[in-house]
């Protein structure tokens, strides 16, 4: 059954306007993607410049054309580093907050970044046959490098042992770990004892002075 025609003068129904929150979220994602792309290209440019120098040096040492070898190495290093950085960051963002990523999450992201970047560059520059071997090799390289970094940084960020399990708090230990309040109380007691000893010494000195004055007075009379 056909819908009845709109009444004369009636306005056609309008589609609901998008909410401001949805618009803001879309804009934030767009800005985040743009920033990630810019950062990836920046990292790739730095690594690619190093690749150009390395390729030129290797070309001179091998006796081949340094310019072509330099360009080839620079392009490969630029592509690998850009794809690795972007993919790894995106994977970290999917796993959770990037600044709060755990070592396990970093390891996963590095493996994903290495596999994707290796497969992409190998597929473009060396053909489809090299995609799978390159993905596997670079995934292992990314995971291995991140594992080494985690080990090195984890050595300096070792979790401190629980003070309650310290040997100083052992029942039969000859020493005991003091709190700040206990240490302050102990120092106060020692200070009181020291002040009392000083007062006794001062009294003794005063008595000696009095005896000396009496002896001098008796001697003068004689």
PDB file of C-alpha atoms in Angstrom:
ATOM      1  CA  UNK A   1       0.000   0.000   0.000  1.00  0.00           C
ATOM      2  CA  UNK A   2       1.402   3.385  -1.055  1.00  0.00           C
ATOM      3  CA  UNK A   3       2.141   6.008   1.575  1.00  0.00           C
ATOM      4  CA  UNK A   4      -0.299   8.939   1.671  1.00  0.00           C
ATOM      5  CA  UNK A   5       0.991  12.135   0.059  1.00  0.00           C
ATOM      6  CA  UNK A   6       2.183  14.868   2.438  1.00  0.00           C
ATOM      7  CA  UNK A   7      -0.320  17.510   3.383  1.00  0.00           C
ATOM      8  CA  UNK A   8      -0.075  20.870   1.657  1.00  0.00           C
ATOM      9  CA  UNK A   9       2.460  23.125   3.430  1.00  0.00           C
ATOM     10  CA  UNK A  10       3.944  20.291   5.446  1.00  0.00           C
ATOM     11  CA  UNK A  11       7.748  20.055   5.533  1.00  0.00           C
ATOM     12  CA  UNK A  12       9.429  16.780   4.530  1.00  0.00           C
ATOM     13  CA  UNK A  13      10.957  14.797   7.417  1.00  0.00           C
ATOM     14  CA  UNK A  14      14.591  15.642   8.127  1.00  0.00           C
ATOM     15  CA  UNK A  15      17.258  13.146   9.040  1.00  0.00           C
ATOM     16  CA  UNK A  16      18.629  13.546  12.598  1.00  0.00           C
ATOM     17  CA  UNK A  17      21.775  15.632  12.872  1.00  0.00           C
ATOM     18  CA  UNK A  18      24.915  13.829  14.034  1.00  0.00           C
ATOM     19  CA  UNK A  19      25.665  14.283  17.715  1.00  0.00           C
ATOM     20  CA  UNK A  20      28.560  16.562  18.705  1.00  0.00           C
ATOM     21  CA  UNK A  21      30.259  13.647  20.486  1.00  0.00           C
ATOM     22  CA  UNK A  22      30.282  11.530  17.332  1.00  0.00           C
ATOM     23  CA  UNK A  23      31.675  14.458  15.335  1.00  0.00           C
ATOM     24  CA  UNK A  24      34.383  15.056  17.947  1.00  0.00           C
ATOM     25  CA  UNK A  25      35.348  11.385  17.993  1.00  0.00           C
ATOM     26  CA  UNK A  26      35.645  11.329  14.204  1.00  0.00           C
ATOM     27  CA  UNK A  27      37.796  14.461  14.251  1.00  0.00           C
ATOM     28  CA  UNK A  28      40.035  13.030  16.987  1.00  0.00           C
ATOM     29  CA  UNK A  29      40.532   9.841  15.003  1.00  0.00           C
ATOM     30  CA  UNK A  30      41.351  11.839  11.882  1.00  0.00           C
ATOM     31  CA  UNK A  31      43.883  13.961  13.777  1.00  0.00           C
ATOM     32  CA  UNK A  32      45.364  10.868  15.422  1.00  0.00           C
ATOM     33  CA  UNK A  33      45.754   9.133  12.067  1.00  0.00           C
ATOM     34  CA  UNK A  34      47.375  12.216  10.565  1.00  0.00           C
ATOM     35  CA  UNK A  35      49.797  12.535  13.476  1.00  0.00           C
ATOM     36  CA  UNK A  36      50.653   8.835  13.295  1.00  0.00           C
ATOM     37  CA  UNK A  37      51.309   9.093   9.570  1.00  0.00           C
ATOM     38  CA  UNK A  38      53.500  12.163  10.070  1.00  0.00           C
ATOM     39  CA  UNK A  39      55.454  10.500  12.878  1.00  0.00           C
ATOM     40  CA  UNK A  40      55.930   7.351  10.803  1.00  0.00           C
ATOM     41  CA  UNK A  41      57.246   9.346   7.863  1.00  0.00           C
ATOM     42  CA  UNK A  42      59.537  11.320  10.187  1.00  0.00           C
ATOM     43  CA  UNK A  43      61.004   8.157  11.645  1.00  0.00           C
ATOM     44  CA  UNK A  44      61.297   6.633   8.195  1.00  0.00           C
ATOM     45  CA  UNK A  45      63.101   9.711   6.889  1.00  0.00           C
ATOM     46  CA  UNK A  46      65.674   9.529   9.677  1.00  0.00           C
ATOM     47  CA  UNK A  47      66.303   5.812   9.243  1.00  0.00           C
ATOM     48  CA  UNK A  48      66.262   6.187   5.468  1.00  0.00           C
ATOM     49  CA  UNK A  49      68.976   8.852   5.639  1.00  0.00           C
ATOM     50  CA  UNK A  50      71.127   6.461   7.633  1.00  0.00           C
ATOM     51  CA  UNK A  51      70.366   3.810   5.024  1.00  0.00           C
ATOM     52  CA  UNK A  52      71.560   6.121   2.249  1.00  0.00           C
ATOM     53  CA  UNK A  53      74.905   6.620   3.981  1.00  0.00           C
ATOM     54  CA  UNK A  54      75.237   2.936   4.788  1.00  0.00           C
ATOM     55  CA  UNK A  55      74.352   1.952   1.231  1.00  0.00           C
ATOM     56  CA  UNK A  56      76.861   4.382  -0.253  1.00  0.00           C
ATOM     57  CA  UNK A  57      79.609   3.091   2.028  1.00  0.00           C
ATOM     58  CA  UNK A  58      78.741  -0.537   1.292  1.00  0.00           C
ATOM     59  CA  UNK A  59      78.612   0.213  -2.436  1.00  0.00           C
ATOM     60  CA  UNK A  60      82.092   1.740  -2.356  1.00  0.00           C
ATOM     61  CA  UNK A  61      83.481  -1.185  -0.360  1.00  0.00           C
ATOM     62  CA  UNK A  62      81.901  -3.776  -2.673  1.00  0.00           C
ATOM     63  CA  UNK A  63      83.007  -1.927  -5.770  1.00  0.00           C
ATOM     64  CA  UNK A  64      79.483  -1.588  -7.182  1.00  0.00           C
ATOM     65  CA  UNK A  65      77.709   1.614  -8.185  1.00  0.00           C
ATOM     66  CA  UNK A  66      77.446   3.528  -4.870  1.00  0.00           C
ATOM     67  CA  UNK A  67      74.550   5.733  -5.967  1.00  0.00           C
ATOM     68  CA  UNK A  68      72.216   2.895  -6.940  1.00  0.00           C
ATOM     69  CA  UNK A  69      73.192   0.832  -3.906  1.00  0.00           C
ATOM     70  CA  UNK A  70      72.634   3.852  -1.663  1.00  0.00           C
ATOM     71  CA  UNK A  71      69.212   4.609  -3.122  1.00  0.00           C
ATOM     72  CA  UNK A  72      68.107   0.985  -2.893  1.00  0.00           C
ATOM     73  CA  UNK A  73      69.204   0.679   0.739  1.00  0.00           C
ATOM     74  CA  UNK A  74      67.706   4.033   1.695  1.00  0.00           C
ATOM     75  CA  UNK A  75      64.324   3.189   0.143  1.00  0.00           C
ATOM     76  CA  UNK A  76      64.194  -0.202   1.855  1.00  0.00           C
ATOM     77  CA  UNK A  77      65.153   1.210   5.257  1.00  0.00           C
ATOM     78  CA  UNK A  78      62.669   4.065   4.875  1.00  0.00           C
ATOM     79  CA  UNK A  79      59.835   1.701   3.955  1.00  0.00           C
ATOM     80  CA  UNK A  80      60.605  -0.811   6.701  1.00  0.00           C
ATOM     81  CA  UNK A  81      60.996   1.735   9.497  1.00  0.00           C
ATOM     82  CA  UNK A  82      57.911   3.750   8.512  1.00  0.00           C
ATOM     83  CA  UNK A  83      55.684   0.674   8.245  1.00  0.00           C
ATOM     84  CA  UNK A  84      57.103  -0.828  11.448  1.00  0.00           C
ATOM     85  CA  UNK A  85      56.622   2.326  13.518  1.00  0.00           C
ATOM     86  CA  UNK A  86      53.098   2.983  12.281  1.00  0.00           C
ATOM     87  CA  UNK A  87      51.923  -0.622  12.590  1.00  0.00           C
ATOM     88  CA  UNK A  88      53.484  -1.079  16.036  1.00  0.00           C
ATOM     89  CA  UNK A  89      51.920   2.119  17.368  1.00  0.00           C
ATOM     90  CA  UNK A  90      48.522   1.210  15.954  1.00  0.00           C
ATOM     91  CA  UNK A  91      48.752  -2.263  17.497  1.00  0.00           C
ATOM     92  CA  UNK A  92      49.679  -0.773  20.880  1.00  0.00           C
ATOM     93  CA  UNK A  93      46.723   1.607  20.657  1.00  0.00           C
ATOM     94  CA  UNK A  94      44.404  -1.338  19.987  1.00  0.00           C
ATOM     95  CA  UNK A  95      45.787  -3.340  22.914  1.00  0.00           C
ATOM     96  CA  UNK A  96      45.342  -0.507  25.429  1.00  0.00           C
ATOM     97  CA  UNK A  97      46.707   2.907  26.408  1.00  0.00           C
ATOM     98  CA  UNK A  98      50.045   3.371  24.686  1.00  0.00           C
ATOM     99  CA  UNK A  99      51.705   5.053  27.677  1.00  0.00           C
ATOM    100  CA  UNK A 100      50.587   2.205  29.971  1.00  0.00           C
ATOM    101  CA  UNK A 101      51.527  -0.723  27.733  1.00  0.00           C
ATOM    102  CA  UNK A 102      52.905  -3.788  29.484  1.00  0.00           C
ATOM    103  CA  UNK A 103      56.051  -5.600  28.289  1.00  0.00           C
ATOM    104  CA  UNK A 104      53.858  -8.380  26.911  1.00  0.00           C
ATOM    105  CA  UNK A 105      51.768  -5.897  24.908  1.00  0.00           C
ATOM    106  CA  UNK A 106      54.924  -4.232  23.564  1.00  0.00           C
ATOM    107  CA  UNK A 107      56.240  -7.636  22.532  1.00  0.00           C
ATOM    108  CA  UNK A 108      53.031  -8.430  20.651  1.00  0.00           C
ATOM    109  CA  UNK A 109      52.957  -5.024  18.971  1.00  0.00           C
ATOM    110  CA  UNK A 110      56.591  -5.285  17.882  1.00  0.00           C
ATOM    111  CA  UNK A 111      56.016  -8.758  16.440  1.00  0.00           C
ATOM    112  CA  UNK A 112      52.959  -7.510  14.528  1.00  0.00           C
ATOM    113  CA  UNK A 113      54.810  -4.410  13.333  1.00  0.00           C
ATOM    114  CA  UNK A 114      57.782  -6.452  12.152  1.00  0.00           C
ATOM    115  CA  UNK A 115      55.615  -8.980  10.340  1.00  0.00           C
ATOM    116  CA  UNK A 116      53.435  -6.388   8.589  1.00  0.00           C
ATOM    117  CA  UNK A 117      56.330  -4.137   7.582  1.00  0.00           C
ATOM    118  CA  UNK A 118      58.443  -7.051   6.330  1.00  0.00           C
ATOM    119  CA  UNK A 119      55.590  -8.547   4.338  1.00  0.00           C
ATOM    120  CA  UNK A 120      54.597  -5.184   2.837  1.00  0.00           C
ATOM    121  CA  UNK A 121      58.095  -4.162   1.752  1.00  0.00           C
ATOM    122  CA  UNK A 122      58.963  -7.648   0.486  1.00  0.00           C
ATOM    123  CA  UNK A 123      55.746  -7.839  -1.513  1.00  0.00           C
ATOM    124  CA  UNK A 124      56.331  -4.444  -3.133  1.00  0.00           C
ATOM    125  CA  UNK A 125      60.071  -4.632  -3.775  1.00  0.00           C
ATOM    126  CA  UNK A 126      60.768  -8.359  -4.169  1.00  0.00           C
ATOM    127  CA  UNK A 127      57.533  -9.985  -5.292  1.00  0.00           C
ATOM    128  CA  UNK A 128      54.719 -12.046  -3.740  1.00  0.00           C
ATOM    129  CA  UNK A 129      56.903 -15.108  -3.169  1.00  0.00           C
ATOM    130  CA  UNK A 130      58.897 -13.317  -0.477  1.00  0.00           C
ATOM    131  CA  UNK A 131      55.905 -12.078   1.534  1.00  0.00           C
ATOM    132  CA  UNK A 132      55.573 -15.057   3.883  1.00  0.00           C
ATOM    133  CA  UNK A 133      59.308 -15.582   4.582  1.00  0.00           C
ATOM    134  CA  UNK A 134      59.813 -11.846   5.143  1.00  0.00           C
ATOM    135  CA  UNK A 135      56.787 -11.623   7.443  1.00  0.00           C
ATOM    136  CA  UNK A 136      58.099 -14.507   9.542  1.00  0.00           C
ATOM    137  CA  UNK A 137      61.681 -13.248   9.658  1.00  0.00           C
ATOM    138  CA  UNK A 138      60.838  -9.632  10.522  1.00  0.00           C
ATOM    139  CA  UNK A 139      58.206 -10.726  13.025  1.00  0.00           C
ATOM    140  CA  UNK A 140      60.879 -12.712  14.848  1.00  0.00           C
ATOM    141  CA  UNK A 141      63.300  -9.789  14.596  1.00  0.00           C
ATOM    142  CA  UNK A 142      60.746  -7.376  16.023  1.00  0.00           C
ATOM    143  CA  UNK A 143      59.811  -9.708  18.855  1.00  0.00           C
ATOM    144  CA  UNK A 144      63.458 -10.502  19.612  1.00  0.00           C
ATOM    145  CA  UNK A 145      64.453  -6.853  19.679  1.00  0.00           C
ATOM    146  CA  UNK A 146      61.550  -5.933  21.940  1.00  0.00           C
ATOM    147  CA  UNK A 147      62.345  -8.871  24.218  1.00  0.00           C
ATOM    148  CA  UNK A 148      65.921  -7.619  24.609  1.00  0.00           C
ATOM    149  CA  UNK A 149      64.660  -4.097  25.345  1.00  0.00           C
ATOM    150  CA  UNK A 150      62.196  -5.429  27.922  1.00  0.00           C
ATOM    151  CA  UNK A 151      64.962  -7.397  29.620  1.00  0.00           C
ATOM    152  CA  UNK A 152      67.253  -4.379  29.740  1.00  0.00           C
ATOM    153  CA  UNK A 153      64.633  -1.948  31.033  1.00  0.00           C
ATOM    154  CA  UNK A 154      63.154  -4.532  33.399  1.00  0.00           C
ATOM    155  CA  UNK A 155      66.505  -4.893  35.179  1.00  0.00           C
ATOM    156  CA  UNK A 156      66.346  -1.254  36.256  1.00  0.00           C
ATOM    157  CA  UNK A 157      62.633  -1.348  37.067  1.00  0.00           C
ATOM    158  CA  UNK A 158      62.767  -4.418  39.301  1.00  0.00           C
ATOM    159  CA  UNK A 159      59.819  -4.627  41.661  1.00  0.00           C
ATOM    160  CA  UNK A 160      61.021  -4.009  45.222  1.00  0.00           C
ATOM    161  CA  UNK A 161      60.521  -6.810  47.694  1.00  0.00           C
ATOM    162  CA  UNK A 162      57.824  -6.554  50.301  1.00  0.00           C
ATOM    163  CA  UNK A 163      59.292  -5.006  53.445  1.00  0.00           C
ATOM    164  CA  UNK A 164      57.218  -7.338  55.595  1.00  0.00           C
ATOM    165  CA  UNK A 165      59.173 -10.300  54.150  1.00  0.00           C
ATOM    166  CA  UNK A 166      62.560  -8.697  54.784  1.00  0.00           C
ATOM    167  CA  UNK A 167      65.051 -10.674  56.884  1.00  0.00           C
ATOM    168  CA  UNK A 168      65.248  -7.663  59.202  1.00  0.00           C
ATOM    169  CA  UNK A 169      61.672  -8.416  60.311  1.00  0.00           C
ATOM    170  CA  UNK A 170      62.392 -12.091  60.926  1.00  0.00           C
ATOM    171  CA  UNK A 171      61.312 -13.227  64.365  1.00  0.00           C
ATOM    172  CA  UNK A 172      64.753 -14.420  65.508  1.00  0.00           C
ATOM    173  CA  UNK A 173      66.771 -11.757  63.695  1.00  0.00           C
ATOM    174  CA  UNK A 174      69.213  -9.857  65.973  1.00  0.00           C
ATOM    175  CA  UNK A 175      68.317  -6.643  64.134  1.00  0.00           C
ATOM    176  CA  UNK A 176      65.007  -5.011  63.419  1.00  0.00           C
ATOM    177  CA  UNK A 177      63.927  -2.544  60.751  1.00  0.00           C
ATOM    178  CA  UNK A 178      62.689   0.644  62.436  1.00  0.00           C
ATOM    179  CA  UNK A 179      59.963   2.917  61.204  1.00  0.00           C
ATOM    180  CA  UNK A 180      60.475   6.687  61.086  1.00  0.00           C
ATOM    181  CA  UNK A 181      58.470   7.167  64.290  1.00  0.00           C
ATOM    182  CA  UNK A 182      60.430   4.464  66.145  1.00  0.00           C
ATOM    183  CA  UNK A 183      63.734   5.911  64.983  1.00  0.00           C
ATOM    184  CA  UNK A 184      62.688   9.416  66.075  1.00  0.00           C
ATOM    185  CA  UNK A 185      61.617   8.098  69.493  1.00  0.00           C
ATOM    186  CA  UNK A 186      64.934   6.290  69.910  1.00  0.00           C
ATOM    187  CA  UNK A 187      66.887   9.434  69.054  1.00  0.00           C
ATOM    188  CA  UNK A 188      64.801  11.451  71.532  1.00  0.00           C
ATOM    189  CA  UNK A 189      65.584   8.968  74.312  1.00  0.00           C
ATOM    190  CA  UNK A 190      69.285   9.068  73.525  1.00  0.00           C
ATOM    191  CA  UNK A 191      69.196  12.867  73.476  1.00  0.00           C
ATOM    192  CA  UNK A 192      67.579  12.924  76.942  1.00  0.00           C
ATOM    193  CA  UNK A 193      70.242  10.560  78.287  1.00  0.00           C
ATOM    194  CA  UNK A 194      72.972  12.711  76.755  1.00  0.00           C
ATOM    195  CA  UNK A 195      71.503  15.889  78.268  1.00  0.00           C
ATOM    196  CA  UNK A 196      71.343  14.200  81.688  1.00  0.00           C
ATOM    197  CA  UNK A 197      74.988  13.123  81.430  1.00  0.00           C
ATOM    198  CA  UNK A 198      75.985  16.653  80.406  1.00  0.00           C
ATOM    199  CA  UNK A 199      74.121  18.040  83.434  1.00  0.00           C
ATOM    200  CA  UNK A 200      75.962  15.586  85.740  1.00  0.00           C
ATOM    201  CA  UNK A 201      79.310  16.593  84.268  1.00  0.00           C
ATOM    202  CA  UNK A 202      78.467  20.281  84.700  1.00  0.00           C
ATOM    203  CA  UNK A 203      77.518  19.654  88.361  1.00  0.00           C
ATOM    204  CA  UNK A 204      80.802  17.834  88.887  1.00  0.00           C
ATOM    205  CA  UNK A 205      82.718  20.714  87.331  1.00  0.00           C
ATOM    206  CA  UNK A 206      80.862  23.187  89.553  1.00  0.00           C
ATOM    207  CA  UNK A 207      81.720  21.120  92.658  1.00  0.00           C
ATOM    208  CA  UNK A 208      85.372  20.968  91.672  1.00  0.00           C
ATOM    209  CA  UNK A 209      85.428  24.733  91.143  1.00  0.00           C
ATOM    210  CA  UNK A 210      83.821  25.270  94.536  1.00  0.00           C
ATOM    211  CA  UNK A 211      86.386  22.979  96.221  1.00  0.00           C
ATOM    212  CA  UNK A 212      89.187  24.800  94.458  1.00  0.00           C
ATOM    213  CA  UNK A 213      87.877  28.166  95.627  1.00  0.00           C
ATOM    214  CA  UNK A 214      87.621  26.876  99.188  1.00  0.00           C
ATOM    215  CA  UNK A 215      91.176  25.576  99.062  1.00  0.00           C
ATOM    216  CA  UNK A 216      92.430  28.893  97.685  1.00  0.00           C
ATOM    217  CA  UNK A 217      90.526  30.773 100.400  1.00  0.00           C
ATOM    218  CA  UNK A 218      92.048  28.568 103.133  1.00  0.00           C
ATOM    219  CA  UNK A 219      95.538  28.998 101.739  1.00  0.00           C
ATOM    220  CA  UNK A 220      95.180  32.801 101.646  1.00  0.00           C
ATOM    221  CA  UNK A 221      94.164  32.889 105.313  1.00  0.00           C
ATOM    222  CA  UNK A 222      97.267  31.013 106.296  1.00  0.00           C
TER     223      UNK A 222
END
